[in-house]
DNA sequence: ATCTGAATGTCGACG
DNA sequence: CGTCGACGTTCAGAT
């Protein structure tokens, strides 16, 4: 890992073309050859970058200008024209053990599979990841009357999720052994437009409380 | 901008929970208070981070352990337990002039609006961003026979874009003044599944050559 | 290798 | 300030 603070000008040509005027920025050169250009603000996203695998070549022109030419896989090129280097240091980091996550959609699905009745009175699980020709339905359930219920789970419920569930329901309802199948759109948060679309299509919405579900679950069975 | 290389252990609690075991990493602390944790590999995305606005507080426990507590807006917290600092430097960067882009979907739409006949023989433009209740149609055109044609433009044609165009067509075909409206799905690259879905729904696919379109366009009218 | 859906997505535009 | 769609999306998992 090499960290450079330099006044530089940058041009990128690849899937798009982009240009950064001369200014002072941080250049992060990782061990795999990838390069990140950060300014003092914005977000975690660099102003510009080159993804690995790629290689950096230093070019010095006749008039003494230093340029770093970063070339990637396809026709991606990042040209960094260096005017002045304020800082330059290299560091040995080693391999990172990596990130452990908890609280993503998969966990929500696991919890709802264990407690389907929180979605609707008397709901019982038939199976998780119920397979169909166009992909698996998150939860296939049966209601108190024994009718099929397809559940689509999202962390954040938006219009795409309703579209997805609609496709499943359309397909499932062609199967006379299952039909009629109704749908429940479950999410920790449901956007108004998604709710309107779901309601218009006769799909029920269920807002899920992740922490409450965790409370129902065995508290010893945690990641950390 | 402060750059720190340190052996550290990190816990994040916010929209999800995440944990990073003790290892050597780069910590980037930006002027707006945001913090990025990078390893020597991966991609431009940090292992962990805190978006602005947020503040960093240094806490030293009784046994001398140093911890940085980064708190954000809501209940987001990032705890960085520092074991050893290998490098620590601060730099004045100033405000960045920002990025200039060229070659995104908007530009593709402009080019196709100027040359609609490249999509289908005899096609003429009615208007760009044709408004409907569920959002604007990229291009509304008329074919040689004077029938309406709705065009959805994507850089990469995937299933979502076909769904979007399907919604527009469904709505537009309810208007007796426009109906029948047919659809063209235009993209630089169309994924097989998207093509299958489009064809199944009677929507034509058009693969667009960006460079060729640019060639038709006035070459003096460039961004830089 | 390709494809698909998720994301602490982020970012910008528009109402 | 929320909503929506694009993104050099990136990313991980499954086929």
Short mmCIF file of C-alpha atoms (C1' of nucleotides) in Angstrom, two decimals:
data_model
loop_
_atom_site.label_atom_id
_atom_site.label_comp_id
_atom_site.label_asym_id
_atom_site.label_seq_id
_atom_site.Cartn_x
_atom_site.Cartn_y
_atom_site.Cartn_z
CA UNK A 1 0.00 0.00 0.00
CA UNK A 2 1.46 3.29 -1.17
CA UNK A 3 -0.04 6.58 -0.07
CA UNK A 4 0.70 9.68 -2.11
CA UNK A 5 -0.53 13.22 -1.61
CA UNK A 6 0.04 15.18 -4.80
CA UNK A 7 -1.13 18.03 -6.93
CA UNK A 8 -2.35 16.24 -10.04
CA UNK A 9 -4.62 16.24 -13.06
CA UNK A 10 -6.46 13.10 -14.12
CA UNK A 11 -8.08 11.72 -17.24
CA UNK A 12 -10.06 8.52 -17.42
CA UNK A 13 -11.19 6.75 -20.57
CA UNK A 14 -13.14 3.52 -20.37
CA UNK A 15 -16.84 2.91 -20.08
CA UNK A 16 -17.09 6.68 -19.91
CA UNK A 17 -14.68 9.57 -20.25
CA UNK A 18 -13.93 11.74 -17.25
CA UNK A 19 -11.56 14.55 -16.42
CA UNK A 20 -10.29 16.02 -13.15
CA UNK A 21 -8.62 19.45 -13.26
CA UNK A 22 -5.31 20.08 -11.48
CA UNK A 23 -5.73 19.97 -7.68
CA UNK A 24 -4.24 18.37 -4.58
CA UNK A 25 -5.54 14.89 -3.90
CA UNK A 26 -4.74 11.62 -2.16
CA UNK A 27 -3.64 8.73 -4.36
CA UNK A 28 -3.93 5.26 -2.87
CA UNK A 29 -2.00 2.55 -4.70
CA UNK A 30 -2.89 -0.92 -3.47
CA UNK A 31 -0.77 -4.04 -3.63
CA UNK A 32 -2.89 -5.54 -6.44
CA UNK A 33 -2.11 -2.54 -8.66
CA UNK A 34 -5.44 -0.80 -8.18
CA UNK A 35 -5.46 2.96 -7.78
CA UNK A 36 -7.88 5.21 -5.89
CA UNK A 37 -8.07 9.00 -6.16
CA UNK A 38 -9.63 10.66 -3.14
CA UNK A 39 -10.44 14.26 -2.34
CA UNK A 40 -11.00 15.64 1.13
CA UNK A 41 -14.75 15.16 1.15
CA UNK A 42 -17.47 13.43 -0.75
CA UNK A 43 -18.04 9.90 0.42
CA UNK A 44 -16.32 6.57 0.42
CA UNK A 45 -16.37 6.60 -3.35
CA UNK A 46 -13.17 7.91 -4.93
CA UNK A 47 -13.27 10.76 -7.44
CA UNK A 48 -11.70 8.35 -9.86
CA UNK A 49 -10.10 4.91 -9.71
CA UNK A 50 -8.88 1.85 -11.55
CA UNK A 51 -10.07 -1.58 -10.47
CA UNK A 52 -7.74 -4.57 -10.33
CA UNK A 53 -6.25 -6.21 -12.20
CA UNK A 54 -4.26 -3.32 -13.57
CA UNK A 55 -0.73 -1.98 -13.73
CA UNK A 56 0.87 1.41 -13.14
CA UNK A 57 3.65 2.70 -15.38
CA UNK A 58 5.54 5.91 -14.73
CA UNK A 59 6.25 8.01 -17.80
CA UNK A 60 8.50 11.09 -17.79
CA UNK A 61 8.00 13.36 -20.79
CA UNK A 62 10.68 15.49 -22.44
CA UNK A 63 9.79 18.57 -20.45
CA UNK A 64 10.17 16.61 -17.21
CA UNK A 65 6.47 16.13 -16.51
CA UNK A 66 5.73 12.96 -14.55
CA UNK A 67 2.70 10.93 -15.55
CA UNK A 68 1.34 7.69 -14.14
CA UNK A 69 -0.34 5.58 -16.76
CA UNK A 70 -2.70 3.04 -15.22
CA UNK A 71 -3.99 0.43 -17.64
CA UNK A 72 -6.70 -2.09 -16.84
CA UNK A 73 -8.24 -5.09 -18.52
CA UNK A 74 -10.12 -3.77 -21.51
CA UNK A 75 -9.48 -0.31 -22.92
CA UNK A 76 -9.65 1.32 -19.51
CA UNK A 77 -6.90 3.84 -18.94
CA UNK A 78 -6.30 6.30 -16.14
CA UNK A 79 -3.71 9.00 -16.75
CA UNK A 80 -2.44 10.85 -13.71
CA UNK A 81 -0.34 13.90 -14.47
CA UNK A 82 1.74 14.72 -11.40
CA UNK A 83 2.69 18.34 -10.78
CA UNK A 84 4.03 18.11 -7.25
CA UNK A 85 4.28 15.39 -4.62
CA UNK A 86 3.60 16.51 -1.03
CA UNK A 87 3.79 13.10 0.61
CA UNK A 88 4.79 9.59 -0.42
CA UNK A 89 4.94 6.56 1.86
CA UNK A 90 4.64 2.80 1.53
CA UNK A 91 3.29 0.32 4.08
CA UNK A 92 3.10 -3.42 4.52
CA UNK A 93 -0.44 -4.37 5.50
CA UNK A 94 -0.76 -8.11 4.93
CA UNK A 95 -3.92 -9.94 4.00
CA UNK A 96 -7.08 -8.73 5.70
CA UNK A 97 -9.16 -11.35 7.56
CA UNK A 98 -12.29 -9.79 6.07
CA UNK A 99 -15.66 -8.53 7.17
CA UNK A 100 -18.38 -10.32 9.12
CA UNK A 101 -21.90 -9.01 8.56
CA UNK A 102 -25.22 -9.42 10.31
CA UNK A 103 -28.61 -7.94 9.57
CA UNK A 104 -28.84 -8.31 5.80
CA UNK A 105 -31.74 -9.74 3.81
CA UNK A 106 -30.61 -13.32 4.28
CA UNK A 107 -30.94 -13.02 8.07
CA UNK A 108 -34.34 -11.37 7.73
CA UNK A 109 -35.44 -14.31 5.60
CA UNK A 110 -34.16 -16.80 8.17
CA UNK A 111 -36.01 -15.06 10.98
CA UNK A 112 -39.28 -14.78 9.04
CA UNK A 113 -39.01 -18.45 8.05
CA UNK A 114 -38.94 -19.25 11.76
CA UNK A 115 -41.82 -16.90 12.59
CA UNK A 116 -44.12 -16.69 9.54
CA UNK A 117 -47.16 -15.91 11.71
CA UNK A 118 -45.75 -12.42 12.34
CA UNK A 119 -46.57 -11.68 8.68
CA UNK A 120 -50.19 -12.80 8.82
CA UNK A 121 -52.38 -14.58 11.37
CA UNK A 122 -52.13 -18.37 11.09
CA UNK A 123 -49.45 -18.38 8.38
CA UNK A 124 -47.24 -21.48 8.28
CA UNK A 125 -44.09 -22.15 6.27
CA UNK A 126 -44.12 -24.61 3.37
CA UNK A 127 -40.51 -23.94 2.33
CA UNK A 128 -37.83 -21.28 1.96
CA UNK A 129 -36.42 -20.46 -1.49
CA UNK A 130 -39.33 -22.21 -3.19
CA UNK A 131 -38.07 -22.90 -6.73
CA UNK A 132 -39.82 -21.62 -9.86
CA UNK A 133 -38.73 -21.35 -13.48
CA UNK A 134 -37.93 -17.65 -13.05
CA UNK A 135 -36.12 -17.94 -9.71
CA UNK A 136 -36.82 -18.88 -6.11
CA UNK A 137 -39.69 -17.40 -4.09
CA UNK A 138 -38.30 -16.23 -0.72
CA UNK A 139 -40.98 -17.97 1.36
CA UNK A 140 -43.84 -20.19 0.27
CA UNK A 141 -46.48 -20.43 3.00
CA UNK A 142 -50.02 -21.59 3.67
CA UNK A 143 -52.64 -19.52 5.47
CA UNK A 144 -55.14 -20.75 8.09
CA UNK A 145 -57.51 -21.86 5.31
CA UNK A 146 -54.75 -23.87 3.60
CA UNK A 147 -54.33 -21.49 0.66
CA UNK A 148 -50.91 -20.75 -0.82
CA UNK A 149 -49.15 -17.49 0.05
CA UNK A 150 -45.93 -16.31 -1.66
CA UNK A 151 -43.75 -13.95 0.39
CA UNK A 152 -41.12 -11.66 -1.10
CA UNK A 153 -38.67 -10.24 1.44
CA UNK A 154 -36.62 -7.07 1.08
CA UNK A 155 -34.67 -5.02 3.56
CA UNK A 156 -36.09 -1.94 1.87
CA UNK A 157 -39.29 -2.40 -0.07
CA UNK A 158 -39.23 -0.61 -3.41
CA UNK A 159 -41.03 -0.91 -6.71
CA UNK A 160 -38.65 -3.53 -8.12
CA UNK A 161 -39.56 -5.95 -5.32
CA UNK A 162 -43.25 -5.63 -6.12
CA UNK A 163 -42.50 -6.32 -9.78
CA UNK A 164 -40.53 -9.39 -8.78
CA UNK A 165 -43.33 -10.75 -6.59
CA UNK A 166 -45.87 -9.99 -9.33
CA UNK A 167 -43.88 -12.13 -11.80
CA UNK A 168 -43.81 -14.99 -9.29
CA UNK A 169 -47.54 -14.76 -8.57
CA UNK A 170 -48.39 -14.70 -12.26
CA UNK A 171 -46.39 -17.88 -12.79
CA UNK A 172 -47.55 -19.65 -9.62
CA UNK A 173 -51.19 -18.94 -10.40
CA UNK A 174 -50.85 -20.84 -13.68
CA UNK A 175 -50.35 -23.99 -11.59
CA UNK A 176 -53.82 -25.39 -10.82
CA UNK A 177 -52.43 -27.32 -7.84
CA UNK A 178 -51.34 -24.07 -6.16
CA UNK A 179 -53.81 -21.44 -7.43
CA UNK A 180 -55.11 -19.20 -6.07
CA UNK A 181 -51.83 -17.88 -4.66
CA UNK A 182 -51.80 -14.52 -2.90
CA UNK A 183 -48.74 -12.43 -2.15
CA UNK A 184 -47.21 -10.69 0.85
CA UNK A 185 -44.50 -8.07 0.34
CA UNK A 186 -42.42 -7.97 3.54
CA UNK A 187 -39.72 -5.39 4.31
CA UNK A 188 -38.24 -3.42 7.18
CA UNK A 189 -39.36 -0.29 5.36
CA UNK A 190 -41.80 0.03 2.46
CA UNK A 191 -41.64 3.05 0.14
CA UNK A 192 -45.04 4.71 -0.57
CA UNK A 193 -44.90 4.06 -4.32
CA UNK A 194 -44.11 0.40 -3.75
CA UNK A 195 -47.03 0.17 -1.34
CA UNK A 196 -49.41 1.76 -3.85
CA UNK A 197 -48.32 -0.59 -6.63
CA UNK A 198 -48.59 -3.63 -4.34
CA UNK A 199 -52.05 -2.65 -3.10
CA UNK A 200 -53.20 -2.00 -6.68
CA UNK A 201 -52.18 -5.54 -7.53
CA UNK A 202 -53.84 -7.10 -4.51
CA UNK A 203 -50.53 -7.76 -2.76
CA UNK A 204 -50.45 -7.28 1.01
CA UNK A 205 -47.63 -5.30 2.62
CA UNK A 206 -45.97 -6.27 5.91
CA UNK A 207 -43.49 -4.03 7.69
CA UNK A 208 -41.04 -6.19 9.61
CA UNK A 209 -39.36 -5.25 12.90
CA UNK A 210 -35.95 -6.91 12.71
CA UNK A 211 -35.02 -6.34 16.34
CA UNK A 212 -38.38 -7.65 17.58
CA UNK A 213 -37.92 -10.76 15.42
CA UNK A 214 -34.47 -11.22 16.87
CA UNK A 215 -36.10 -11.04 20.30
CA UNK A 216 -38.41 -13.93 19.38
CA UNK A 217 -35.40 -15.86 18.18
CA UNK A 218 -32.97 -17.73 20.43
CA UNK A 219 -30.74 -14.99 21.83
CA UNK A 220 -27.72 -17.30 22.19
CA UNK A 221 -27.59 -17.94 18.44
CA UNK A 222 -25.85 -14.69 17.51
CA UNK A 223 -22.91 -13.96 15.26
CA UNK A 224 -21.05 -11.94 17.85
CA UNK B 1 -7.19 14.85 5.42
CA UNK B 2 -5.49 12.59 7.92
CA UNK B 3 -3.92 9.31 6.87
CA UNK B 4 -3.27 6.66 9.50
CA UNK B 5 -1.83 3.19 9.10
CA UNK B 6 -2.64 1.16 12.20
CA UNK B 7 -3.26 -2.29 13.57
CA UNK B 8 -6.91 -2.08 14.58
CA UNK B 9 -10.17 -3.88 15.22
CA UNK B 10 -13.46 -2.42 14.08
CA UNK B 11 -17.15 -2.75 14.93
CA UNK B 12 -19.96 -1.07 13.06
CA UNK B 13 -23.56 -0.85 14.18
CA UNK B 14 -26.10 0.94 12.04
CA UNK B 15 -28.34 -0.33 9.29
CA UNK B 16 -26.51 -3.60 9.81
CA UNK B 17 -23.87 -4.89 12.19
CA UNK B 18 -20.36 -5.65 11.01
CA UNK B 19 -17.08 -6.66 12.58
CA UNK B 20 -13.45 -6.57 11.44
CA UNK B 21 -10.89 -8.62 13.38
CA UNK B 22 -7.57 -7.11 14.45
CA UNK B 23 -5.31 -6.39 11.46
CA UNK B 24 -3.23 -3.64 9.89
CA UNK B 25 -5.27 -1.23 7.76
CA UNK B 26 -5.32 2.28 6.35
CA UNK B 27 -7.63 4.77 8.03
CA UNK B 28 -8.57 7.84 6.01
CA UNK B 29 -10.11 10.68 8.01
CA UNK B 30 -11.53 13.37 5.77
CA UNK B 31 -12.08 17.03 6.61
CA UNK B 32 -15.85 16.58 6.88
CA UNK B 33 -15.39 14.01 9.66
CA UNK B 34 -16.00 10.97 7.50
CA UNK B 35 -13.84 7.90 8.01
CA UNK B 36 -12.77 5.20 5.54
CA UNK B 37 -11.13 1.90 6.45
CA UNK B 38 -9.14 0.37 3.60
CA UNK B 39 -7.23 -2.86 3.27
CA UNK B 40 -4.51 -3.53 0.73
CA UNK B 41 -6.76 -4.99 -1.91
CA UNK B 42 -10.38 -5.45 -2.70
CA UNK B 43 -11.69 -2.50 -4.61
CA UNK B 44 -12.51 1.14 -4.24
CA UNK B 45 -15.06 0.30 -1.59
CA UNK B 46 -13.67 0.46 1.93
CA UNK B 47 -13.96 -2.50 4.29
CA UNK B 48 -15.91 -0.20 6.57
CA UNK B 49 -16.69 3.48 6.73
CA UNK B 50 -18.80 6.28 8.19
CA UNK B 51 -20.46 8.77 5.89
CA UNK B 52 -20.60 12.48 6.69
CA UNK B 53 -21.82 14.22 8.65
CA UNK B 54 -20.17 12.52 11.59
CA UNK B 55 -17.66 13.17 14.33
CA UNK B 56 -14.67 11.26 15.71
CA UNK B 57 -13.97 11.10 19.43
CA UNK B 58 -10.85 9.52 20.92
CA UNK B 59 -11.47 7.46 24.03
CA UNK B 60 -8.66 6.03 26.19
CA UNK B 61 -9.80 3.23 28.50
CA UNK B 62 -8.34 2.46 31.95
CA UNK B 63 -5.95 -0.16 30.59
CA UNK B 64 -4.58 2.39 28.12
CA UNK B 65 -6.40 1.07 25.04
CA UNK B 66 -7.09 3.76 22.47
CA UNK B 67 -10.45 3.73 20.74
CA UNK B 68 -11.89 6.05 18.10
CA UNK B 69 -15.62 6.39 18.40
CA UNK B 70 -17.20 7.66 15.19
CA UNK B 71 -20.83 8.67 15.52
CA UNK B 72 -23.05 9.59 12.59
CA UNK B 73 -26.50 11.03 12.22
CA UNK B 74 -28.88 8.31 13.31
CA UNK B 75 -27.72 5.43 15.49
CA UNK B 76 -24.74 4.69 13.31
CA UNK B 77 -21.57 4.06 15.26
CA UNK B 78 -18.15 2.92 14.17
CA UNK B 79 -15.76 1.83 16.91
CA UNK B 80 -12.10 1.57 15.97
CA UNK B 81 -9.91 -0.07 18.57
CA UNK B 82 -6.31 0.97 17.93
CA UNK B 83 -3.55 -1.45 18.90
CA UNK B 84 -0.57 0.19 17.22
CA UNK B 85 -0.07 3.17 14.92
CA UNK B 86 2.49 2.68 12.14
CA UNK B 87 1.96 5.97 10.36
CA UNK B 88 0.04 9.17 10.99
CA UNK B 89 0.10 12.28 8.78
CA UNK B 90 -2.21 15.19 8.02
CA UNK B 91 -2.51 17.13 4.77
CA UNK B 92 -4.23 20.25 3.51
CA UNK B 93 -5.99 19.47 0.24
CA UNK B 94 -8.42 22.29 -0.38
CA UNK B 95 -11.71 22.04 -2.21
CA UNK B 96 -11.70 19.79 -5.26
CA UNK B 97 -12.90 21.33 -8.54
CA UNK B 98 -14.88 18.15 -9.24
CA UNK B 99 -15.39 15.66 -12.03
CA UNK B 100 -16.47 16.19 -15.63
CA UNK B 101 -18.24 13.23 -17.24
CA UNK B 102 -19.12 12.25 -20.78
CA UNK B 103 -20.72 9.17 -22.27
CA UNK B 104 -23.60 8.33 -19.97
CA UNK B 105 -27.19 7.47 -20.77
CA UNK B 106 -28.27 11.08 -21.16
CA UNK B 107 -25.80 11.59 -23.95
CA UNK B 108 -26.94 8.40 -25.63
CA UNK B 109 -30.51 9.72 -25.46
CA UNK B 110 -29.44 13.02 -27.04
CA UNK B 111 -27.73 11.22 -29.90
CA UNK B 112 -30.68 8.91 -30.57
CA UNK B 113 -33.07 11.86 -30.41
CA UNK B 114 -31.04 13.41 -33.23
CA UNK B 115 -30.89 10.19 -35.23
CA UNK B 116 -34.06 8.15 -34.48
CA UNK B 117 -33.95 6.46 -37.89
CA UNK B 118 -30.95 4.42 -36.74
CA UNK B 119 -33.39 2.56 -34.45
CA UNK B 120 -35.92 1.68 -37.16
CA UNK B 121 -36.42 2.62 -40.80
CA UNK B 122 -38.44 5.84 -41.19
CA UNK B 123 -38.68 6.60 -37.46
CA UNK B 124 -39.11 10.28 -36.56
CA UNK B 125 -39.00 11.96 -33.17
CA UNK B 126 -42.16 13.33 -31.54
CA UNK B 127 -40.45 14.36 -28.30
CA UNK B 128 -37.82 13.42 -25.74
CA UNK B 129 -38.82 12.67 -22.15
CA UNK B 130 -42.46 12.24 -23.16
CA UNK B 131 -44.38 12.63 -19.90
CA UNK B 132 -46.71 9.96 -18.50
CA UNK B 133 -48.32 9.43 -15.08
CA UNK B 134 -45.65 6.89 -14.16
CA UNK B 135 -42.66 8.81 -15.47
CA UNK B 136 -41.20 10.07 -18.75
CA UNK B 137 -40.73 7.85 -21.79
CA UNK B 138 -37.18 8.38 -23.11
CA UNK B 139 -38.24 8.92 -26.72
CA UNK B 140 -41.71 9.07 -28.25
CA UNK B 141 -41.55 8.56 -32.00
CA UNK B 142 -43.69 7.88 -35.04
CA UNK B 143 -42.94 5.25 -37.67
CA UNK B 144 -43.28 5.58 -41.44
CA UNK B 145 -46.98 4.66 -41.19
CA UNK B 146 -47.58 7.36 -38.56
CA UNK B 147 -48.01 4.92 -35.65
CA UNK B 148 -46.65 5.70 -32.18
CA UNK B 149 -43.41 4.10 -31.02
CA UNK B 150 -42.10 4.35 -27.42
CA UNK B 151 -38.33 3.97 -27.01
CA UNK B 152 -36.62 3.05 -23.76
CA UNK B 153 -32.87 3.71 -23.74
CA UNK B 154 -30.32 2.00 -21.50
CA UNK B 155 -26.57 1.80 -21.61
CA UNK B 156 -26.88 -1.86 -20.72
CA UNK B 157 -30.16 -3.54 -21.54
CA UNK B 158 -31.34 -5.74 -18.70
CA UNK B 159 -34.63 -7.18 -17.54
CA UNK B 160 -35.55 -4.11 -15.47
CA UNK B 161 -35.51 -1.89 -18.53
CA UNK B 162 -37.92 -4.22 -20.33
CA UNK B 163 -40.24 -4.11 -17.30
CA UNK B 164 -40.10 -0.33 -17.33
CA UNK B 165 -40.94 -0.11 -21.04
CA UNK B 166 -43.73 -2.68 -20.54
CA UNK B 167 -45.32 -0.44 -17.90
CA UNK B 168 -45.15 2.56 -20.23
CA UNK B 169 -46.64 0.63 -23.15
CA UNK B 170 -49.47 -0.71 -20.99
CA UNK B 171 -50.34 2.83 -19.93
CA UNK B 172 -49.87 4.46 -23.34
CA UNK B 173 -52.04 1.83 -25.02
CA UNK B 174 -54.95 2.82 -22.79
CA UNK B 175 -54.94 6.18 -24.61
CA UNK B 176 -57.15 5.76 -27.72
CA UNK B 177 -55.44 8.76 -29.35
CA UNK B 178 -52.06 6.99 -29.22
CA UNK B 179 -52.91 3.28 -29.40
CA UNK B 180 -51.59 1.10 -30.80
CA UNK B 181 -48.14 1.97 -29.41
CA UNK B 182 -45.26 -0.41 -30.01
CA UNK B 183 -41.97 -0.43 -28.15
CA UNK B 184 -38.29 -0.40 -28.99
CA UNK B 185 -35.73 -1.32 -26.34
CA UNK B 186 -32.45 0.40 -27.26
CA UNK B 187 -29.11 -0.23 -25.56
CA UNK B 188 -25.40 -0.46 -26.28
CA UNK B 189 -25.58 -4.06 -25.11
CA UNK B 190 -28.66 -6.23 -24.52
CA UNK B 191 -28.49 -9.19 -22.15
CA UNK B 192 -29.95 -12.46 -23.52
CA UNK B 193 -32.65 -12.72 -20.83
CA UNK B 194 -33.75 -9.15 -21.45
CA UNK B 195 -33.94 -9.87 -25.19
CA UNK B 196 -36.04 -12.98 -24.58
CA UNK B 197 -38.47 -11.10 -22.32
CA UNK B 198 -38.73 -8.18 -24.76
CA UNK B 199 -39.35 -10.46 -27.74
CA UNK B 200 -41.95 -12.41 -25.74
CA UNK B 201 -43.79 -9.14 -25.16
CA UNK B 202 -43.58 -7.98 -28.74
CA UNK B 203 -40.95 -5.35 -27.99
CA UNK B 204 -38.22 -4.84 -30.57
CA UNK B 205 -34.58 -4.68 -29.52
CA UNK B 206 -32.04 -2.27 -30.99
CA UNK B 207 -28.33 -2.49 -30.24
CA UNK B 208 -26.85 1.00 -30.43
CA UNK B 209 -23.31 1.76 -31.61
CA UNK B 210 -22.29 4.74 -29.47
CA UNK B 211 -19.16 5.58 -31.44
CA UNK B 212 -20.97 5.34 -34.77
CA UNK B 213 -23.69 7.69 -33.48
CA UNK B 214 -21.02 10.10 -32.32
CA UNK B 215 -19.61 9.96 -35.84
CA UNK B 216 -23.00 11.04 -37.25
CA UNK B 217 -23.08 13.84 -34.71
CA UNK B 218 -21.26 17.16 -35.13
CA UNK B 219 -17.68 16.39 -34.07
CA UNK B 220 -17.00 19.97 -32.89
CA UNK B 221 -19.68 19.74 -30.18
CA UNK B 222 -17.55 17.88 -27.63
CA UNK B 223 -17.13 18.37 -23.89
CA UNK B 224 -13.34 18.53 -24.02
"C1'" DA C 1 -17.55 -17.79 -16.92
"C1'" DT C 2 -22.06 -15.81 -16.76
"C1'" DC C 3 -26.06 -14.22 -14.53
"C1'" DT C 4 -28.84 -12.51 -10.83
"C1'" DG C 5 -30.28 -9.93 -6.99
"C1'" DA C 6 -28.47 -7.14 -2.78
"C1'" DA C 7 -26.26 -2.98 -1.04
"C1'" DT C 8 -24.45 0.63 5.44
"C1'" DG C 9 -25.02 1.03 -1.96
"C1'" DT C 10 -23.89 6.44 -3.65
"C1'" DC C 11 -25.21 10.19 -6.59
"C1'" DG C 12 -27.84 13.46 -9.05
"C1'" DA C 13 -32.26 15.37 -10.66
"C1'" DC C 14 -36.71 16.73 -9.90
"C1'" DG C 15 -41.09 17.83 -7.42
"C1'" DC D 1 -36.74 16.93 2.13
"C1'" DG D 2 -38.35 12.64 -0.12
"C1'" DT D 3 -38.60 9.88 -4.34
"C1'" DC D 4 -36.78 7.83 -8.35
"C1'" DG D 5 -33.56 6.05 -11.61
"C1'" DA D 6 -28.52 5.69 -13.16
"C1'" DC D 7 -24.09 4.01 -11.93
"C1'" DG D 8 -17.19 3.17 -14.85
"C1'" DT D 9 -22.44 0.80 -9.92
"C1'" DT D 10 -19.66 -3.01 -6.90
"C1'" DC D 11 -20.42 -7.36 -4.70
"C1'" DA D 12 -21.38 -12.09 -3.46
"C1'" DG D 13 -23.60 -16.30 -4.49
"C1'" DA D 14 -25.47 -19.67 -7.65
"C1'" DT D 15 -25.61 -22.02 -12.10
#
